[in-house]
Amino acid sequence: EIAPRKGASFGAKVRRMPSKQVPRAVVALGIVSRALASLSAETMNEQVRAAAYAVRGPIVQRAALIEEQLKKGEKLPFSKTVACNIGNPQALMQKPLSFHRQVISLILFPEALDDPEQRMRIPADVVERAERYRSSMPNVGAYTASQGLPIVRQEVVDFISRRDGTPAGNPDNIFLTNGASDGVRMIYQCCIRAPRDGVRDGVLVPIPQYPLYSALTTLYTGELVPYFLNEASGWTVTADDLREQLKEARKDGVDVRALVVINPGNPTGNTLPLPIMREIVDLCAKEGLVLLADEVYQSNIWDDSLPFHSFRSVAIEMGHTEDFNPTGKGLQLVSFHSCSKGFYGECGLRGGYFEIFGIDPEVRAQISKLSSISLCSNTLGQLATGLLVRPPQEGEPSYAKYVSERDAILESMKRRAELLSESFNKIPGMSCQPIAGALYAFPSIELPKAFVEEAEEQGKAPDAMYCMRLLEDTGIVCVPGSGFGQVDGTHHFRTTILPPEEEMPGVVASITQFHAGIWERYGEA
């Protein structure tokens, strides 16, 4: 066995077996072994086996089996599962926005406009947008340019300009992707070099973090350099904390290439104050770190005192420009956005984009090559991204309905976020920081000593056993804090704020009763 890279997969170990090495006893006995196969568990890429993604780990797999039991009519303590493990709004009955679906429907079935009566019932701005998109491509089923449809990339540039109050950027710096995750993967491929090149590349990643980042770090044989968010101060971080982790990693021989910031935070629900953002920009520029800004929850702001600011706007305010600085003194920034979150919730359409800022044109050409290897992102996702960044505007026929739907979703989400954090703080042995943004609560839980010991005897993280028991007793699917990383000796779980508002009191009551039951069964701490 070999020890894991620092922080990678949070303690996973990898057993190496050379692809040509087959145990002699197996050969002598004539036993057919997996090791003889061209592709087996022993011979496959060990980084794939080592990578972990807790959001869809064992608890979600168990939930799928429970759902099959319920379909068969088996009697369980609950009638359905509640998927609080992932930010998937439409799976929890959030309705899609009318304008977005109307436009996509007309693009998929333009023949609907052939009937004059039908056409009269469709808002004019829906027809105009659908026809504009259709005229920009041969067909929705055809490949597009590798970076995505030019018309949508220009809409993204215009959106960024409006959002940040800055001059419009360059559409060539916009890459349309299958959700934000695909863009993160591409940038990781560019940043992390193979260890055989004689380097040990690392990425500074917040802990707790979205498991995409630890999984990709493992897949691309990088070093995860953790920086811990301070729970007591609302999951914040300081530049001094970052410098200390950077110093220690470099001392250990790690070439730290990039810094990941998730703002608003996943799983923590925090929103970074502007002064901290400025410190991060300054640190990255001075230390030569690529700033990877995961900003997919920018529309999910629940604390009005902490409004969203993009790292791009902060960088421009501080005098940085999107042009590459060959002296190495400029900021290099990649910003990610998605139509899966916010109030749109179009997770299944897989639309998103990233913008590069201050990146060498030669590197941009290589990123474009990566895009071309996959030909292009899916066209419906590209169109959904266009609708995300350019919704109906004031004065257009669909504007009033769009605003009504948007505001209803956001106002309900805010009420649910407040309800969750306030309710968790009333449960003995549980505490939760205010949910300032994003779609999640990440409460800290106290567990009885006997419960912790039982989990450790079974080789399980205590909060993982807690979440599995929660599922089996209540049907509520959550993700253990150990899957995101946490300070040693602490325990958490992540839940979304997405169950329908009328069901949220029941979810809270079930968690309250379950947590009390754990203490009744296992006694004092």
Coordinates of C-alpha atoms in Angstrom, one line a residue:
E1 CA 0.0 0.0 0.0
I2 CA 1.1 3.6 -0.6
A3 CA 0.1 6.5 1.5
P4 CA -2.4 8.9 -0.2
R5 CA -1.3 12.3 -1.4
K6 CA -1.9 15.0 1.1
G7 CA -5.6 15.4 1.5
A8 CA -6.5 13.3 -1.5
S9 CA -9.7 11.3 -1.1
F10 CA -9.4 12.0 2.7
G11 CA -7.5 8.9 3.8
A12 CA -8.1 6.5 0.9
K13 CA -5.2 4.2 0.2
V14 CA -4.3 2.6 -3.2
R15 CA -3.0 -0.9 -3.6
R16 CA -0.6 -1.1 -6.6
M17 CA -0.3 -4.2 -8.7
P18 CA 1.7 -4.0 -11.9
S19 CA -0.5 -4.9 -14.9
K20 CA 1.8 -7.8 -15.9
Q21 CA 2.2 -9.3 -12.5
V22 CA -0.1 -12.3 -11.8
P23 CA 0.2 -14.3 -8.6
R24 CA 2.0 -17.7 -9.3
A25 CA -0.5 -19.6 -7.3
V26 CA -3.3 -18.4 -9.5
V27 CA -1.4 -19.5 -12.6
A28 CA -0.4 -22.9 -11.1
L29 CA -4.0 -23.7 -10.1
G30 CA -5.4 -22.6 -13.4
I31 CA -7.7 -20.2 -11.7
V32 CA -9.2 -17.5 -13.8
S33 CA -8.2 -14.3 -12.0
R34 CA -9.4 -10.8 -12.6
A35 CA -5.7 -10.0 -12.9
L36 CA -5.6 -11.9 -16.2
A37 CA -8.2 -9.6 -17.7
S38 CA -7.1 -6.7 -19.9
L39 CA -9.1 -4.4 -17.7
S40 CA -9.8 -5.4 -14.1
A41 CA -10.0 -3.8 -10.7
E42 CA -6.3 -4.7 -10.3
T43 CA -5.2 -3.3 -13.6
M44 CA -7.3 -0.3 -14.1
N45 CA -6.1 3.3 -13.5
E46 CA -5.5 3.4 -9.8
Q47 CA -6.3 7.2 -9.7
V48 CA -9.9 6.3 -10.7
R49 CA -10.2 3.9 -7.9
A50 CA -8.7 6.3 -5.4
A51 CA -11.0 9.2 -6.4
A52 CA -14.1 9.7 -4.1
Y53 CA -17.3 11.6 -4.7
A54 CA -19.3 11.6 -1.5
V55 CA -22.3 13.5 -2.9
R56 CA -23.3 10.3 -4.8
G57 CA -21.5 7.7 -2.5
P58 CA -22.7 4.7 -0.5
I59 CA -25.6 6.6 1.2
V60 CA -27.1 7.5 -2.2
Q61 CA -26.6 4.0 -3.4
R62 CA -28.4 2.7 -0.4
A63 CA -31.2 5.2 -1.0
A64 CA -31.7 3.8 -4.5
L65 CA -32.2 0.3 -3.0
I66 CA -34.7 1.7 -0.5
E67 CA -36.6 3.4 -3.3
E68 CA -36.9 0.0 -5.0
Q69 CA -38.2 -1.5 -1.8
L70 CA -40.8 1.2 -1.5
K71 CA -41.9 0.6 -5.1
K72 CA -42.5 -3.1 -4.3
G73 CA -44.8 -2.1 -1.5
E74 CA -42.4 -3.0 1.4
K75 CA -43.3 -1.4 4.7
L76 CA -40.7 1.0 6.0
P77 CA -40.8 3.8 8.6
F78 CA -41.5 6.3 5.8
S79 CA -43.3 6.4 2.5
K80 CA -40.6 8.1 0.4
T81 CA -37.0 9.2 0.3
V82 CA -36.2 12.9 0.4
A83 CA -33.1 13.6 -1.7
C84 CA -31.3 16.3 0.3
N85 CA -27.9 15.1 -0.8
I86 CA -27.5 17.2 -4.0
G87 CA -28.5 20.6 -5.3
N88 CA -31.0 19.2 -7.8
P89 CA -34.0 21.6 -7.5
Q90 CA -36.3 20.1 -10.2
A91 CA -36.0 16.6 -8.6
L92 CA -37.6 18.2 -5.5
M93 CA -40.6 19.6 -7.5
Q94 CA -39.2 23.1 -8.4
K95 CA -40.9 24.1 -11.6
P96 CA -38.8 25.2 -14.6
L97 CA -39.0 28.8 -15.8
S98 CA -41.7 29.2 -18.5
F99 CA -39.7 31.5 -20.8
H100 CA -36.7 29.1 -20.9
R101 CA -38.8 26.0 -21.6
Q102 CA -40.9 27.8 -24.2
V103 CA -37.9 28.9 -26.2
I104 CA -36.2 25.5 -26.0
S105 CA -39.5 23.8 -27.0
L106 CA -39.8 26.0 -30.2
I107 CA -36.2 25.2 -31.1
L108 CA -36.8 21.5 -30.8
F109 CA -40.1 21.7 -32.6
P110 CA -40.3 24.8 -34.8
E111 CA -43.3 23.2 -36.7
A112 CA -45.4 24.5 -33.8
L113 CA -45.2 27.9 -35.4
D114 CA -46.7 26.7 -38.7
D115 CA -50.2 26.9 -37.2
P116 CA -51.3 30.6 -37.2
E117 CA -53.6 30.1 -34.2
Q118 CA -50.8 28.4 -32.2
R119 CA -48.4 31.1 -33.1
M120 CA -50.7 33.8 -31.8
R121 CA -50.7 32.2 -28.3
I122 CA -46.9 32.2 -28.0
P123 CA -45.4 35.4 -26.6
A124 CA -43.6 37.4 -29.3
D125 CA -40.3 37.5 -27.4
V126 CA -40.3 33.7 -27.2
V127 CA -40.7 33.4 -30.9
E128 CA -38.0 36.0 -31.6
R129 CA -35.5 34.4 -29.3
A130 CA -36.1 30.9 -30.7
E131 CA -35.8 32.1 -34.3
R132 CA -32.6 34.0 -33.5
Y133 CA -31.0 31.0 -31.9
R134 CA -32.2 28.7 -34.8
S135 CA -30.7 31.1 -37.4
S136 CA -27.3 30.9 -35.6
M137 CA -26.9 27.1 -36.2
P138 CA -27.7 24.6 -38.9
N139 CA -29.9 22.6 -36.5
V140 CA -30.1 22.0 -32.8
G141 CA -28.9 18.4 -33.5
A142 CA -25.7 19.6 -35.2
Y143 CA -22.3 20.1 -33.7
T144 CA -21.5 23.7 -32.9
A145 CA -18.1 25.5 -32.7
S146 CA -16.0 23.8 -30.0
Q147 CA -16.1 26.8 -27.6
G148 CA -19.9 27.0 -28.2
L149 CA -22.3 29.1 -30.2
P150 CA -20.9 32.6 -30.9
I151 CA -24.3 34.2 -30.2
V152 CA -24.4 32.6 -26.7
R153 CA -20.8 33.5 -25.9
Q154 CA -21.6 37.1 -26.8
E155 CA -24.6 37.0 -24.5
V156 CA -22.3 35.7 -21.7
V157 CA -20.0 38.7 -22.3
D158 CA -22.9 41.1 -22.2
F159 CA -24.2 39.5 -19.0
I160 CA -20.8 39.8 -17.3
S161 CA -20.6 43.5 -18.3
R162 CA -24.0 44.2 -16.9
R163 CA -23.4 42.2 -13.7
D164 CA -20.0 43.8 -12.9
G165 CA -20.5 47.3 -14.3
T166 CA -17.4 46.9 -16.3
P167 CA -16.6 47.1 -20.1
A168 CA -17.5 44.0 -22.0
G169 CA -14.9 41.4 -22.4
N170 CA -13.9 39.1 -25.3
P171 CA -16.2 36.3 -26.5
D172 CA -13.0 34.3 -27.3
N173 CA -12.4 34.1 -23.6
I174 CA -15.7 32.4 -23.0
F175 CA -16.0 28.6 -23.1
L176 CA -19.5 26.9 -23.0
T177 CA -19.4 23.6 -21.2
N178 CA -21.6 20.7 -20.0
G179 CA -22.2 22.3 -16.6
A180 CA -19.5 24.1 -14.6
S181 CA -18.0 20.7 -13.5
D182 CA -16.8 20.0 -17.1
G183 CA -15.0 23.4 -17.2
V184 CA -13.3 22.7 -13.9
R185 CA -12.1 19.4 -15.2
M186 CA -10.6 21.1 -18.3
I187 CA -8.7 23.7 -16.3
Y188 CA -7.4 21.0 -13.9
Q189 CA -6.1 19.1 -16.9
C190 CA -4.2 22.2 -17.9
C191 CA -2.9 23.1 -14.5
I192 CA -1.7 19.8 -13.1
R193 CA 1.3 18.2 -14.7
A194 CA 2.1 14.5 -14.5
P195 CA 4.5 13.5 -11.7
R196 CA 6.7 11.8 -14.3
D197 CA 7.7 15.3 -15.4
G198 CA 9.6 15.6 -12.1
V199 CA 7.1 17.9 -10.5
R200 CA 4.6 17.7 -7.7
D201 CA 1.8 20.1 -8.6
G202 CA -0.8 21.0 -6.0
V203 CA -4.0 23.0 -5.7
L204 CA -5.1 25.0 -2.6
V205 CA -8.7 23.8 -1.9
P206 CA -11.0 25.0 0.9
I207 CA -12.0 22.5 3.6
P208 CA -14.9 21.8 3.7
Q209 CA -15.0 21.6 -0.1
Y210 CA -17.2 20.3 -2.9
P211 CA -15.8 16.8 -3.6
L212 CA -15.4 17.5 -7.3
Y213 CA -12.1 19.3 -6.4
S214 CA -10.6 16.4 -4.3
A215 CA -11.7 13.9 -6.9
L216 CA -10.1 15.8 -9.8
T217 CA -7.0 16.4 -7.9
T218 CA -6.7 12.6 -7.3
L219 CA -7.6 11.7 -10.9
Y220 CA -4.9 14.0 -12.3
T221 CA -2.3 12.9 -9.8
G222 CA -2.1 16.3 -8.1
E223 CA -1.6 17.2 -4.4
L224 CA -4.6 18.6 -2.6
V225 CA -3.3 21.4 -0.3
P226 CA -6.1 22.1 2.2
Y227 CA -6.9 25.4 3.7
F228 CA -9.5 25.2 6.5
L229 CA -12.4 27.6 6.7
N230 CA -13.1 29.0 10.2
E231 CA -16.5 27.7 11.2
A232 CA -16.8 29.9 14.3
S233 CA -16.4 33.1 12.2
G234 CA -19.0 32.0 9.6
W235 CA -16.7 29.8 7.5
T236 CA -14.3 32.5 6.5
V237 CA -10.6 32.5 5.7
T238 CA -7.8 35.0 5.9
A239 CA -4.9 35.7 3.7
D240 CA -2.6 34.8 6.5
D241 CA -4.2 31.3 6.7
L242 CA -3.7 30.9 3.0
R243 CA 0.0 32.0 3.1
E244 CA 0.7 29.6 5.9
Q245 CA -0.7 26.6 3.9
L246 CA 1.1 27.8 0.8
K247 CA 4.4 28.1 2.7
E248 CA 4.1 24.6 4.2
A249 CA 3.2 23.0 0.9
R250 CA 6.2 24.7 -0.9
K251 CA 8.4 23.6 2.0
D252 CA 7.2 20.1 1.4
G253 CA 8.2 20.3 -2.3
V254 CA 4.8 20.9 -3.7
D255 CA 4.5 23.4 -6.6
V256 CA 1.2 25.0 -5.8
R257 CA -0.4 26.1 -9.1
A258 CA -3.9 27.3 -8.2
L259 CA -6.3 28.4 -5.5
V260 CA -9.9 27.3 -5.5
V261 CA -12.6 29.6 -4.0
I262 CA -16.2 28.5 -3.8
N263 CA -18.3 31.7 -3.3
P264 CA -21.1 31.4 -2.2
G265 CA -19.9 28.4 -0.4
N266 CA -20.6 24.7 -0.9
P267 CA -21.2 22.9 1.4
T268 CA -20.9 25.7 4.0
G269 CA -23.4 28.3 2.8
N270 CA -21.1 31.2 3.5
T271 CA -20.5 34.3 1.4
L272 CA -17.1 36.0 1.3
P273 CA -16.9 39.7 2.4
L274 CA -15.3 42.1 -0.1
P275 CA -12.2 42.8 2.0
I276 CA -11.3 39.1 2.1
M277 CA -11.9 38.8 -1.7
R278 CA -9.4 41.6 -2.2
E279 CA -6.8 39.9 -0.1
I280 CA -7.3 36.7 -2.1
V281 CA -6.8 38.5 -5.4
D282 CA -3.7 40.2 -4.1
L283 CA -2.3 36.9 -2.8
C284 CA -2.9 35.1 -6.1
A285 CA -1.3 37.9 -8.2
K286 CA 1.8 38.1 -6.0
E287 CA 2.3 34.4 -5.5
G288 CA 1.6 33.4 -9.1
L289 CA -1.5 31.3 -8.4
V290 CA -4.3 30.8 -10.9
L291 CA -7.5 31.8 -9.0
L292 CA -10.3 29.3 -9.8
A293 CA -13.6 31.1 -8.8
D294 CA -16.5 28.7 -8.5
E295 CA -19.4 31.2 -8.6
V296 CA -22.3 28.9 -9.6
Y297 CA -24.4 30.1 -6.6
Q298 CA -24.2 33.8 -7.4
S299 CA -27.9 34.2 -7.5
N300 CA -28.5 32.5 -4.2
I301 CA -27.8 35.2 -1.7
W302 CA -29.8 35.1 1.5
D303 CA -27.9 37.7 3.7
D304 CA -28.4 41.2 2.2
S305 CA -25.4 42.5 4.2
L306 CA -23.1 40.1 2.1
P307 CA -24.0 40.8 -1.5
F308 CA -22.4 38.8 -4.3
H309 CA -19.3 40.3 -5.9
S310 CA -17.5 38.4 -8.7
F311 CA -13.8 37.9 -8.4
R312 CA -13.6 39.4 -11.9
S313 CA -15.1 42.7 -10.7
V314 CA -12.8 42.7 -7.7
A315 CA -9.8 42.1 -9.9
I316 CA -10.7 45.0 -12.2
E317 CA -11.4 47.3 -9.3
M318 CA -7.8 46.5 -8.1
G319 CA -6.3 47.4 -11.5
H320 CA -5.9 44.0 -13.1
T321 CA -6.8 43.5 -16.7
E322 CA -8.0 40.5 -18.7
D323 CA -5.0 40.8 -21.0
F324 CA -2.1 38.4 -20.3
N325 CA 0.8 40.0 -18.4
P326 CA 4.0 38.3 -19.7
T327 CA 6.0 39.7 -16.7
G328 CA 4.0 37.3 -14.5
K329 CA 2.8 40.1 -12.2
G330 CA -0.8 40.1 -13.4
L331 CA -3.7 38.0 -12.0
Q332 CA -4.7 34.8 -13.8
L333 CA -8.4 34.0 -13.1
V334 CA -10.9 31.4 -14.3
S335 CA -14.5 32.0 -13.3
F336 CA -17.2 29.3 -13.5
H337 CA -21.0 29.6 -13.7
S338 CA -23.8 27.1 -14.4
C339 CA -27.5 27.0 -15.1
S340 CA -28.0 24.1 -12.7
K341 CA -28.2 26.3 -9.6
G342 CA -29.6 29.8 -8.8
F343 CA -33.3 29.9 -9.4
Y344 CA -33.2 28.1 -12.8
G345 CA -32.3 24.6 -11.6
E346 CA -31.7 23.2 -15.1
C347 CA -29.3 20.5 -13.8
G348 CA -30.2 17.9 -16.4
L349 CA -29.7 20.2 -19.4
R350 CA -26.0 20.5 -18.4
G351 CA -25.2 24.1 -19.4
G352 CA -22.5 26.3 -18.1
Y353 CA -19.5 28.4 -19.0
F354 CA -16.1 29.6 -17.8
E355 CA -14.3 32.8 -18.6
I356 CA -10.5 33.1 -18.6
F357 CA -8.9 36.3 -17.5
G358 CA -5.2 37.2 -17.7
I359 CA -4.4 33.9 -19.4
D360 CA -1.7 33.4 -22.0
P361 CA -3.2 33.3 -25.5
E362 CA -1.1 30.2 -26.1
V363 CA -2.8 28.5 -23.1
R364 CA -6.1 29.6 -24.4
A365 CA -5.4 27.9 -27.7
Q366 CA -4.6 24.7 -25.8
I367 CA -7.9 24.9 -23.8
S368 CA -9.7 25.4 -27.1
K369 CA -7.9 22.2 -28.3
L370 CA -9.3 20.4 -25.3
S371 CA -12.8 21.6 -26.2
S372 CA -12.4 20.3 -29.7
I373 CA -11.4 16.9 -28.5
S374 CA -15.0 16.5 -27.3
L375 CA -16.2 18.4 -30.4
C376 CA -18.6 20.7 -28.4
S377 CA -20.8 20.8 -25.4
N378 CA -24.4 19.8 -25.9
T379 CA -26.5 22.3 -27.8
L380 CA -29.5 22.4 -25.3
G381 CA -27.1 23.2 -22.5
Q382 CA -25.6 26.0 -24.6
L383 CA -29.0 27.5 -25.3
A384 CA -30.0 27.1 -21.6
T385 CA -26.8 29.1 -20.8
G386 CA -27.9 31.8 -23.2
L387 CA -31.3 32.0 -21.5
L388 CA -29.6 32.1 -18.1
V389 CA -27.5 35.2 -19.0
R390 CA -30.1 36.9 -21.1
P391 CA -33.6 36.4 -19.6
P392 CA -36.6 38.6 -20.6
Q393 CA -35.9 42.3 -20.2
E394 CA -38.3 45.0 -18.9
G395 CA -40.8 46.0 -21.6
E396 CA -40.7 42.5 -23.2
P397 CA -43.9 40.4 -23.2
S398 CA -42.5 37.6 -21.0
Y399 CA -40.8 39.9 -18.5
A400 CA -43.6 40.1 -15.9
K401 CA -44.2 36.4 -15.7
Y402 CA -40.4 35.7 -15.6
V403 CA -40.0 38.1 -12.7
S404 CA -42.9 36.6 -10.8
E405 CA -41.5 33.1 -11.2
R406 CA -38.0 34.1 -10.3
D407 CA -39.0 36.0 -7.2
A408 CA -41.3 33.3 -6.0
I409 CA -38.5 30.7 -6.1
L410 CA -35.9 33.0 -4.5
E411 CA -38.2 34.2 -1.7
S412 CA -39.2 30.6 -0.9
M413 CA -35.5 29.5 -0.9
K414 CA -34.6 32.3 1.5
R415 CA -37.4 31.3 3.9
R416 CA -36.3 27.7 3.8
A417 CA -32.7 28.6 4.4
E418 CA -33.7 30.7 7.5
L419 CA -35.9 27.9 8.7
L420 CA -33.2 25.3 8.5
S421 CA -30.4 27.2 10.2
E422 CA -32.8 28.5 13.0
S423 CA -34.2 25.0 13.5
F424 CA -30.9 23.2 13.6
N425 CA -29.7 25.7 16.3
K426 CA -32.6 24.7 18.5
I427 CA -31.7 21.0 18.4
P428 CA -29.6 20.0 21.5
G429 CA -26.2 18.9 20.3
M430 CA -26.4 20.6 16.9
S431 CA -25.3 24.0 15.7
C432 CA -25.4 25.7 12.3
Q433 CA -23.9 28.9 11.0
P434 CA -26.4 31.2 9.3
I435 CA -26.9 30.3 5.6
A436 CA -25.8 33.4 3.9
G437 CA -25.8 31.9 0.4
A438 CA -25.9 28.8 -1.9
L439 CA -28.4 25.9 -1.4
Y440 CA -27.0 24.1 1.7
A441 CA -26.9 23.9 5.5
F442 CA -23.8 22.3 7.0
P443 CA -24.6 21.8 10.7
S444 CA -22.1 20.6 13.3
I445 CA -23.3 17.6 15.3
E446 CA -22.2 16.3 18.7
L447 CA -22.3 12.6 18.9
P448 CA -22.2 10.3 21.9
K449 CA -18.9 8.7 22.7
A450 CA -20.3 5.2 22.4
F451 CA -21.7 6.0 18.9
V452 CA -18.3 7.3 17.8
E453 CA -16.6 4.2 19.1
E454 CA -19.1 1.9 17.4
A455 CA -18.5 3.6 14.1
E456 CA -14.8 3.5 14.4
E457 CA -14.9 -0.2 15.3
Q458 CA -16.8 -0.8 12.0
G459 CA -14.2 1.3 10.1
K460 CA -16.7 4.0 9.4
A461 CA -16.6 7.8 9.8
P462 CA -19.0 8.6 12.7
D463 CA -21.0 11.2 10.6
A464 CA -21.2 8.7 7.7
M465 CA -22.8 6.1 10.0
Y466 CA -25.0 8.9 11.3
C467 CA -26.2 9.8 7.8
M468 CA -26.8 6.1 6.9
R469 CA -28.9 5.6 10.0
L470 CA -30.8 8.9 9.2
L471 CA -31.6 7.5 5.8
E472 CA -32.8 4.1 7.1
D473 CA -34.9 5.6 9.9
T474 CA -36.4 8.7 8.1
G475 CA -35.8 8.4 4.3
I476 CA -33.8 11.7 4.3
V477 CA -30.7 11.5 2.2
C478 CA -27.8 13.7 3.4
V479 CA -24.1 13.7 2.9
P480 CA -21.6 13.2 5.8
G481 CA -19.2 16.1 6.5
S482 CA -16.3 13.6 6.3
G483 CA -17.0 13.5 2.5
F484 CA -16.2 17.2 2.2
G485 CA -13.4 17.3 4.7
Q486 CA -13.5 18.8 8.2
V487 CA -11.4 19.6 11.2
D488 CA -10.4 16.4 13.0
G489 CA -12.7 15.5 15.9
T490 CA -15.7 17.4 14.4
H491 CA -18.7 15.9 12.7
H492 CA -21.1 17.5 10.2
F493 CA -23.6 16.7 7.5
R494 CA -24.8 18.6 4.5
T495 CA -28.4 19.0 3.5
T496 CA -30.0 21.1 0.8
I497 CA -32.6 23.7 1.4
L498 CA -34.6 22.3 -1.6
P499 CA -37.4 20.1 -0.2
P500 CA -40.7 21.8 -1.1
E501 CA -41.5 24.6 1.4
E502 CA -44.6 22.8 2.7
E503 CA -42.5 19.7 3.5
M504 CA -39.6 21.4 5.2
P505 CA -41.2 21.4 8.7
G506 CA -41.6 17.6 8.4
V507 CA -38.0 17.2 7.3
V508 CA -36.8 19.3 10.3
A509 CA -39.0 17.3 12.7
S510 CA -37.7 14.0 11.4
I511 CA -34.1 15.1 11.8
T512 CA -34.8 16.5 15.3
Q513 CA -36.4 13.2 16.4
F514 CA -33.7 11.1 14.9
H515 CA -30.9 13.1 16.6
A516 CA -32.6 12.9 20.0
G517 CA -33.0 9.1 19.4
I518 CA -29.2 8.7 18.9
W519 CA -28.6 10.3 22.2
E520 CA -31.3 8.3 24.0
R521 CA -29.8 5.1 22.6
Y522 CA -26.1 5.8 23.1
G523 CA -26.2 7.9 26.3
E524 CA -23.9 10.7 27.3
A525 CA -20.9 12.0 25.4

